[in-house]
Tab-separated table of C-alpha atoms in Angstrom:
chain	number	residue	atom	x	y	z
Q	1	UNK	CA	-2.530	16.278	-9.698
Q	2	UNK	CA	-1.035	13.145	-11.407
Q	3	UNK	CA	-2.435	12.165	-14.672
Q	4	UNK	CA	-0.783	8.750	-15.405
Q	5	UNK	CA	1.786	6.706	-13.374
Q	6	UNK	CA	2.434	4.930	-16.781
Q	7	UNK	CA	5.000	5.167	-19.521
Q	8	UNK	CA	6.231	2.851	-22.173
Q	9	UNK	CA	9.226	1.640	-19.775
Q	10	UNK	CA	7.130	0.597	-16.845
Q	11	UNK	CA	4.546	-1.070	-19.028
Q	12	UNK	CA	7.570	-2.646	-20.902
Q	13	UNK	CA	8.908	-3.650	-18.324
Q	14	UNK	CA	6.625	-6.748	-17.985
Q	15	UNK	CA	8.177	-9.929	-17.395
Q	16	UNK	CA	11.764	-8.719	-16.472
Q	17	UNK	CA	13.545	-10.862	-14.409
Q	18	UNK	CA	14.476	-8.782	-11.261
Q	19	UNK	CA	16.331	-10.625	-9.025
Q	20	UNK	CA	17.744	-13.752	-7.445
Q	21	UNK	CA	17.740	-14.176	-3.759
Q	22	UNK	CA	18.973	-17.803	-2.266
Q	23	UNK	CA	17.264	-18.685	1.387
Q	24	UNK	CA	19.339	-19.497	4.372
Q	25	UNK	CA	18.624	-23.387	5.107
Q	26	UNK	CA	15.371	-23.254	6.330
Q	27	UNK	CA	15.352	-23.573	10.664
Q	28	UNK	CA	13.256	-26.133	12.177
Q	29	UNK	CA	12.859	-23.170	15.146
Q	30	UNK	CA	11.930	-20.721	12.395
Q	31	UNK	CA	8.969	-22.853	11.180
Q	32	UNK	CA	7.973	-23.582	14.844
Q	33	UNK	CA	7.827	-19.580	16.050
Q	34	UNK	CA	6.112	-19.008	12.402
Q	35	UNK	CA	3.610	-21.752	13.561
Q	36	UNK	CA	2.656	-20.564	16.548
Q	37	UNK	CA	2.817	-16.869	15.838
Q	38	UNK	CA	0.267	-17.415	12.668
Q	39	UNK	CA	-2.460	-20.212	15.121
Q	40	UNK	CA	-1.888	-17.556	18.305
Q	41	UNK	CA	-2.968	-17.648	20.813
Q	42	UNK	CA	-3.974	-21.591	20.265
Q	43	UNK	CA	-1.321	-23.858	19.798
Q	44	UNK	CA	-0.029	-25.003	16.713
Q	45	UNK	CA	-0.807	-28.599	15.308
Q	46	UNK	CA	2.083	-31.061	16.100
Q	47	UNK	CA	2.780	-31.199	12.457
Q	48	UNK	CA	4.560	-27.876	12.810
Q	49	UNK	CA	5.804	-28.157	15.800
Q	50	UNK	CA	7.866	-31.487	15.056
Q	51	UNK	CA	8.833	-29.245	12.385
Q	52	UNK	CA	7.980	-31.984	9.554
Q	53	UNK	CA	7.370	-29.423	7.227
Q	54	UNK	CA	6.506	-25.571	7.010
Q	55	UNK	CA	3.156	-24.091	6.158
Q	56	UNK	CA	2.511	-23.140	3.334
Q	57	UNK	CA	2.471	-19.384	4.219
Q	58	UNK	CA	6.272	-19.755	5.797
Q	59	UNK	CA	8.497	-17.073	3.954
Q	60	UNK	CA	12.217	-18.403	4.012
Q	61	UNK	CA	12.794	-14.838	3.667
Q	62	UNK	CA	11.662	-13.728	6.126
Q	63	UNK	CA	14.687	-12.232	7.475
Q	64	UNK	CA	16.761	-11.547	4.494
Q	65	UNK	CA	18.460	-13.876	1.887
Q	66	UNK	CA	21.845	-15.665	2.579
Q	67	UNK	CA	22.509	-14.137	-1.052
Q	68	UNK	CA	21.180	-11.806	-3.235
Q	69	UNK	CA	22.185	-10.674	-6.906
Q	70	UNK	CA	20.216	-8.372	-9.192
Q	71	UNK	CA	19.523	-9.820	-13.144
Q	72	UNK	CA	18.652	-6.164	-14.383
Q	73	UNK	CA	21.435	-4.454	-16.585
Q	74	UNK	CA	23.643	-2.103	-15.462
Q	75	UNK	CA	22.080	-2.671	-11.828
Q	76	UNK	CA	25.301	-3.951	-9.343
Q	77	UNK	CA	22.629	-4.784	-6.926
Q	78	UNK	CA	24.428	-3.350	-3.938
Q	79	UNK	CA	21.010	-1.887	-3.237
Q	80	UNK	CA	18.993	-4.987	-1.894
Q	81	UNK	CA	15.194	-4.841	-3.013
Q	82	UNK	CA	13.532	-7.661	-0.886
Q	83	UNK	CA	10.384	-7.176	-1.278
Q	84	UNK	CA	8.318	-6.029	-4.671
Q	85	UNK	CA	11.053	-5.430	-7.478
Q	86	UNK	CA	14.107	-2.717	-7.727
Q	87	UNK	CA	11.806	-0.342	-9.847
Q	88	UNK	CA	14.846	2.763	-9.527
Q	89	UNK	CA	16.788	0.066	-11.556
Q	90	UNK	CA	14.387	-0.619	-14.090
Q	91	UNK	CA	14.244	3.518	-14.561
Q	92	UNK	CA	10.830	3.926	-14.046
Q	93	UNK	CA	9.603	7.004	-12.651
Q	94	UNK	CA	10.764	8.476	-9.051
Q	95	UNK	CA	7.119	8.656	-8.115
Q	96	UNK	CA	6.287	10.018	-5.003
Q	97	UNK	CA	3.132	8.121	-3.354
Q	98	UNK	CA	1.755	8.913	0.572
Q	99	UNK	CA	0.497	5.177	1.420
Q	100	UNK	CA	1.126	1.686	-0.160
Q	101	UNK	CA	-0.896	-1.141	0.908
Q	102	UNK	CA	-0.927	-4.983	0.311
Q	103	UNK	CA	-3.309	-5.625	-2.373
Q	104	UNK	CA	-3.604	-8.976	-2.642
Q	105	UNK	CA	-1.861	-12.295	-3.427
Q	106	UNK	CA	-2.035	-15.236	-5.833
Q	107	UNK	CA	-0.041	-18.332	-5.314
Q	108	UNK	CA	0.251	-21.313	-6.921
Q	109	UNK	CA	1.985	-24.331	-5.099
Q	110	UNK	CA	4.380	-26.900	-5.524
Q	111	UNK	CA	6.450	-29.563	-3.370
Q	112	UNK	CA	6.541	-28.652	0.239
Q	113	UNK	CA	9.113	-26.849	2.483
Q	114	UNK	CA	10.781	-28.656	5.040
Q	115	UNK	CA	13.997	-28.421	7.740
Q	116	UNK	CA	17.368	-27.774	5.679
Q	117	UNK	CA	15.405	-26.410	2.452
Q	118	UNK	CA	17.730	-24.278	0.419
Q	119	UNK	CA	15.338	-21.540	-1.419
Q	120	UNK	CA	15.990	-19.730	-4.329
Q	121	UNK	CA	13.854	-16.980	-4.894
Q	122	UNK	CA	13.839	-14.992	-8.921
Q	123	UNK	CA	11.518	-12.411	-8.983
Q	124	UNK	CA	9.981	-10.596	-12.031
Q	125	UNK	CA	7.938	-7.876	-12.877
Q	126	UNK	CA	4.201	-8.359	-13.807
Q	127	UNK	CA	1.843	-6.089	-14.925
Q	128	UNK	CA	1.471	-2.081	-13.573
Q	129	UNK	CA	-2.009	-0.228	-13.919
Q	130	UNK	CA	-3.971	2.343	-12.497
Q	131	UNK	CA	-7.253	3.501	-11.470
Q	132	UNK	CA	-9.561	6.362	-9.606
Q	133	UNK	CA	-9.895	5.680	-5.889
Q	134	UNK	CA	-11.190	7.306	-2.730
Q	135	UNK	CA	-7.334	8.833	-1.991
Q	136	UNK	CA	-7.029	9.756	-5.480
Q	137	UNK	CA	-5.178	8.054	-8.473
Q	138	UNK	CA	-3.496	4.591	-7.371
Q	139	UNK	CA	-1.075	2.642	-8.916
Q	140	UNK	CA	-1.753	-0.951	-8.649
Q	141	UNK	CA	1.541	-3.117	-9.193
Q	142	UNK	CA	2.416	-6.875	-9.483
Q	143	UNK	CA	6.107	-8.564	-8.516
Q	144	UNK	CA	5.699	-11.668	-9.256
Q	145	UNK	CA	7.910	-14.641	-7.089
Q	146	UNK	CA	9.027	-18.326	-8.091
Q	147	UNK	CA	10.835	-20.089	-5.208
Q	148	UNK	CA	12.206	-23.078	-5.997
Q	149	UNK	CA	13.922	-25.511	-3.609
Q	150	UNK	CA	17.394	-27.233	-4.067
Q	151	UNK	CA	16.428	-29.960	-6.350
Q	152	UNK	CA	14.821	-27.312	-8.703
Q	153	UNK	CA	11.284	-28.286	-7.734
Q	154	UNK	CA	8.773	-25.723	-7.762
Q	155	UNK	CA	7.776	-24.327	-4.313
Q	156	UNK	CA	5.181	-22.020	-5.237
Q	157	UNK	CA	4.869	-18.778	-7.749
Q	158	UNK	CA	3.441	-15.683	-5.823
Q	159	UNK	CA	1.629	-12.848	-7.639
Q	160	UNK	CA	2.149	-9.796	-5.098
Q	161	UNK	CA	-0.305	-6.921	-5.798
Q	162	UNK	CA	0.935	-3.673	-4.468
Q	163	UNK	CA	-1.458	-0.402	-4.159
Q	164	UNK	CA	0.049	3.046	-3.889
Q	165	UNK	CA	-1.566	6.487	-4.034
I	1	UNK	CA	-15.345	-37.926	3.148
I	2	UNK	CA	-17.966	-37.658	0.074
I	3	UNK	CA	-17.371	-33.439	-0.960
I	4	UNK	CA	-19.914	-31.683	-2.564
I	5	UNK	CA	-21.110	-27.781	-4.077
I	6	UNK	CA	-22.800	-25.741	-0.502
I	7	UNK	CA	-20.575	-27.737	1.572
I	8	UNK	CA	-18.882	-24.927	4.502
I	9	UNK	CA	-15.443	-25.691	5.845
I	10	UNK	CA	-14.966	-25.493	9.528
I	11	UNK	CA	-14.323	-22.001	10.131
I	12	UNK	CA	-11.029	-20.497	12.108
I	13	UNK	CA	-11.280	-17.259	13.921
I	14	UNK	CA	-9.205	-15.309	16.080
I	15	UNK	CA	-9.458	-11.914	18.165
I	16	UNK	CA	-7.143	-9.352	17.155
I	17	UNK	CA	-5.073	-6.537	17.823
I	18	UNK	CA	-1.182	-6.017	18.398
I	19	UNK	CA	-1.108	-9.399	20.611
I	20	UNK	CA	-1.183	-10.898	17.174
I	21	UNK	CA	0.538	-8.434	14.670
I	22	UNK	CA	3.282	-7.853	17.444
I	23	UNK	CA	3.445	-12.275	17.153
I	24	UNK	CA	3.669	-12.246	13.591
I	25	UNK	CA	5.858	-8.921	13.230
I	26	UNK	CA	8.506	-10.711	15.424
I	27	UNK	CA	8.384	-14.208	12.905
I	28	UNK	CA	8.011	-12.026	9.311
I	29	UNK	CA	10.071	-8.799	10.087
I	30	UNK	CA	7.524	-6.648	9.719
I	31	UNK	CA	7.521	-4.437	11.966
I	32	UNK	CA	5.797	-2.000	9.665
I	33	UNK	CA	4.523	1.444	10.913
I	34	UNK	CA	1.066	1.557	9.673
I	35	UNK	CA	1.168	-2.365	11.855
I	36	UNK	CA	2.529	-0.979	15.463
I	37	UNK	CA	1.276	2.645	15.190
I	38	UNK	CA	-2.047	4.355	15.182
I	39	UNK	CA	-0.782	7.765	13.921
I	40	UNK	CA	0.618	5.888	10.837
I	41	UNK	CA	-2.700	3.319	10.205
I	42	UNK	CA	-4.421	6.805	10.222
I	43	UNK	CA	-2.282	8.944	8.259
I	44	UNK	CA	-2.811	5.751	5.785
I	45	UNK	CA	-6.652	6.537	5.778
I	46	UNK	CA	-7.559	3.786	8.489
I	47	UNK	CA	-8.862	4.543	12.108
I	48	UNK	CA	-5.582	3.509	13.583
I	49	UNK	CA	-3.272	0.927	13.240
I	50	UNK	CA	-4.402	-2.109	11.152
I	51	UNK	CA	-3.470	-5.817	10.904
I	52	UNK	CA	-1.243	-7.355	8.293
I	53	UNK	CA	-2.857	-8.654	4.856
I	54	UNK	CA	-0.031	-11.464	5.254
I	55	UNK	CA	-1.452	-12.299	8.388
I	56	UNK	CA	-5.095	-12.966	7.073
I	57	UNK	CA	-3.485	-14.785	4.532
I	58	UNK	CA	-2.042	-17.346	6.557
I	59	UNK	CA	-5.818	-17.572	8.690
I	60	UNK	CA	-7.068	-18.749	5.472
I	61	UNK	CA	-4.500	-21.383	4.929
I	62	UNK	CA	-5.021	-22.536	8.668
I	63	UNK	CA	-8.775	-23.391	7.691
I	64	UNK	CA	-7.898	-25.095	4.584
I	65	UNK	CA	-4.778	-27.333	6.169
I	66	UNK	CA	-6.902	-28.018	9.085
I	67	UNK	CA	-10.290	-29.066	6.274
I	68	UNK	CA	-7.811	-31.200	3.709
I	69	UNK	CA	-5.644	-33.124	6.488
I	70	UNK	CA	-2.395	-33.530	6.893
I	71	UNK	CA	-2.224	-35.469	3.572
I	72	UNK	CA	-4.440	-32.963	1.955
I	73	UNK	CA	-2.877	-30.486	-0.494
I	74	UNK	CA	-3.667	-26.432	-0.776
I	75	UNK	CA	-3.074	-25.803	-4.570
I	76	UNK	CA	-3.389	-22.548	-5.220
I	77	UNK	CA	-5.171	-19.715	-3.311
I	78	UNK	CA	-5.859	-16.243	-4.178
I	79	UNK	CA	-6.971	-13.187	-1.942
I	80	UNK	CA	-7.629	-9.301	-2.464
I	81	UNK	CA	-6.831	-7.551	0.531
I	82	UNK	CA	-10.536	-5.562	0.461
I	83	UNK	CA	-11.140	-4.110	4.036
I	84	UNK	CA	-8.548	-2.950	7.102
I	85	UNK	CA	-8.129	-5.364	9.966
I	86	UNK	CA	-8.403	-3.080	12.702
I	87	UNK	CA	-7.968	-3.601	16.494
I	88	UNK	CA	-10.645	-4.941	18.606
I	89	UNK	CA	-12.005	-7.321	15.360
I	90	UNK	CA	-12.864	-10.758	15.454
I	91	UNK	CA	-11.643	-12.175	12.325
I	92	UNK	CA	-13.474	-15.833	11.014
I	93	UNK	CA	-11.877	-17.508	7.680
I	94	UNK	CA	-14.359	-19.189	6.021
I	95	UNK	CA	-14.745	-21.560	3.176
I	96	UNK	CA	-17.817	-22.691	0.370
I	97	UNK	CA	-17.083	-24.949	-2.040
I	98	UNK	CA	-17.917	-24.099	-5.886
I	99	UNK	CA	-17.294	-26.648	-7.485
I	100	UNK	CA	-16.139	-30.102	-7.444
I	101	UNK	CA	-13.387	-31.638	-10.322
I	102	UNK	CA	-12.363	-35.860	-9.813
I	103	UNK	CA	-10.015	-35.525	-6.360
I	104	UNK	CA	-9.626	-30.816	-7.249
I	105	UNK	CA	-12.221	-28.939	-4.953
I	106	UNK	CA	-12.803	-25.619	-5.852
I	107	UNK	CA	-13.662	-22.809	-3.027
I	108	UNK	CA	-14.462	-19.422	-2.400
I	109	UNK	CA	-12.993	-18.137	0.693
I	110	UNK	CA	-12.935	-15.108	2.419
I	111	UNK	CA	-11.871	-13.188	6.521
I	112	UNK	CA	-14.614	-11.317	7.730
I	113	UNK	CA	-14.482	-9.684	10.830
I	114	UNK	CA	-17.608	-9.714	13.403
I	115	UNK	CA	-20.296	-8.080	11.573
I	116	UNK	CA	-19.748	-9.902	8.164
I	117	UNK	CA	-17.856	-7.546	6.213
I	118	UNK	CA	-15.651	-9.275	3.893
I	119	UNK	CA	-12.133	-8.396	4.633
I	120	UNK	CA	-10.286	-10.471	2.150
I	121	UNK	CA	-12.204	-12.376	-0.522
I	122	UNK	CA	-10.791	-15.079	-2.497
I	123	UNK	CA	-10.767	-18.025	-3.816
I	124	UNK	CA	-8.645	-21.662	-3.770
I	125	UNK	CA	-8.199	-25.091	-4.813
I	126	UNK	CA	-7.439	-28.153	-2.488
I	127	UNK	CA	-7.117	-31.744	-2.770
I	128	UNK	CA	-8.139	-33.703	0.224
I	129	UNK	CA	-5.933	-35.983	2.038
I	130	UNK	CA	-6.684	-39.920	1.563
C-alpha cells in the first residue's frame, strides 16, 4: 500500500515554469462549433455565432498548439505534455495510479478572446498533496495556466486540480 | 438592474448523456474513455460512463454570460468537480448572490442534477453589463 506520493522534489517543485505552448490563430468556426456544442441542443446566442468573441470557457488548445517548447532543464521537450505539466521531466516519481479525475478549476480572467487571437500558453506547477479517500490514498495535483494573447494582455490564469488514486 | 444578497440567477439546465459529451468531445478533443465508455466510467468507480467536469464548467459560465449581458464581465469563477455526471441526469446551473461590492457581485454557484445533489460547487465574481 502507498504511504506518501510526496518527496522533497515534487513538493519543490512548486512554481516551476513547465512549458510554453503558442495557439494557432484562433478560428471564427472553432468558436462557433465550441458555441453550440457547450448551449446543445439550444442554439447558441448570436454573439457567438457572429463569432465576435469566444466564451470564456473556449480552449485555443483545444487541438494542440501551433508550437510547443518545454522551460524545464535538461527536458528537449520532444515529448509534448498538453495537458497538466511534464512531471517525468521534473523527476518526480513514476507513480502508478488506476483513475485520475478532474478535480476542479479556478480561473481568473482577463481581456477577451476573439477571431485571429494568437495564444500563448506557460504553464507551471502548483502545489501537490494528498489525502485518505474512498479508493484509497489520492494525490491531489495543481498545473497552473496563464494564457496571454498577442499584445501580452492577460487572458485568464487557470488553477487545474487533478485527482489520482 | 438594482442587485442585491438572496437574489437567484436564471438557471440553465440541460439533459444529458453522450448526445452532449459526444458534442463537446468532438469541439475539446476529448474523447476520453471514462467519457464514451461504460466499462471505463465503471472501472473508474462510477456506474458507467460519466460527463466531462469541463463540460459543467462551461454550463456555469452559460448562466452567468446569459445573467451579466453581453457587456457584463465573468471575473473569476471557481468549481470542485464533487459528484459524477452520469447519463440520464438533468443538470441545472444555478446562481445566489453573497455579497455585493460597488459594480463586483459575488456568487455561489453550483450543477446539480435532478434530485439536488450538488455536482460541482463553486463560487464567482461578475460585473454586470451597463
Amino acid at each position: 500500500m502507498t504511504e506518501t506520493y510526496l518527496n522533497d522534489t515534487v513538493i519543490n517543485a512548486n512554481g516551476t515554469l513547465c512549458s510554453r505552448s503558442v495557439s494557432y490563430p484562433i478560428e471564427a468556426s472553432a468558436i462557433r462549433k465550441w458555441a453550440m456544442a457547450v448551449y446543445w441542443p439550444e442554439p447558441a446566442p448570436e454573439t457567438f455565432m457572429n463569432a465576435e468573441y469566444a466564451p470564456e470557457d473556449f480552449d485555443a488548445f483545444a487541438w494542440g498548439p501551433a508550437s510547443y517548447e518545454s522551460l524545464l532543464e535538461g527536458d528537449d521537450g520532444r515529448v509534448m505534455v498538453r495537458h497538466g505539466i511534464n512531471e517525468r521531466a521534473l523527476g518526480f516519481p513514476d507513480w502508478k495510479f488506476r483513475a485520475g479525475l478532474n478535480g476542479g478549476m479556478n480561473c481568473t480572467y482577463g481581456v477577451r478572446m476573439h477571431v485571429g487571437d494568437v495564444i500563448t500558453d506557460v504553464k507551471s506547477v502548483g502545489e501537490y498533496t494528498e489525502r485518505q479517500g474512498r479508493m484509497g490514498l489520492m494525490l491531489i495535483t495543481q498545473s497552473i495556466s496563464t494564457w496571454t494573447n498577442q499584445n501580452g494582455e492577460l487572458v485568464k490564469r487557470t488553477i487545474n486540480s487533478g485527482i489520482r488514486y | 438592474m438594482t442587485v442585491k444578497v438572496g437574489d437567484e440567477l436564471p438557471t440553465f439546465t440541460r439533459e444529458t448523456g453522450f448526445a452532449n459529451w459526444n458534442r463537446y468531445a468532438a469541439v475539446n478533443d476529448e474523447f476520453v474513455p471514462i467519457h464514451m465508455d461504460d466499462a471505463a466510467g465503471e472501472a473508474a468507480g462510477n456506474g458507467g460512463a460519466f460527463g466531462m467536469g469541463n463540460l459543467q464548467w462551461a454550463y456555469l459560465h452559460n448562466m452567468l454570460r446569459s445573467w451579466v449581458g453581453e457587456n457584463g464581465e465573468i471575473l473569476s469563477i471557481e468549481v470542485q468537480f464533487r459528484s459524477p455526471n452520469v447519463k440520464g441526469q438533468t443538470v441545472t446551473a444555478k446562481g445566489v448572490v453573497t455579497a455585493v461590492d460597488g459594480d463586483v457581485i459575488s456568487l455561489d454557484v453550483w450543477t446539480e442534477q435532478q434530485e439536488g445533489t450538488k455536482l460541482a460547487p463553486g463560487s464567482a465574481k461578475v460585473k454586470m453589463g451597463k
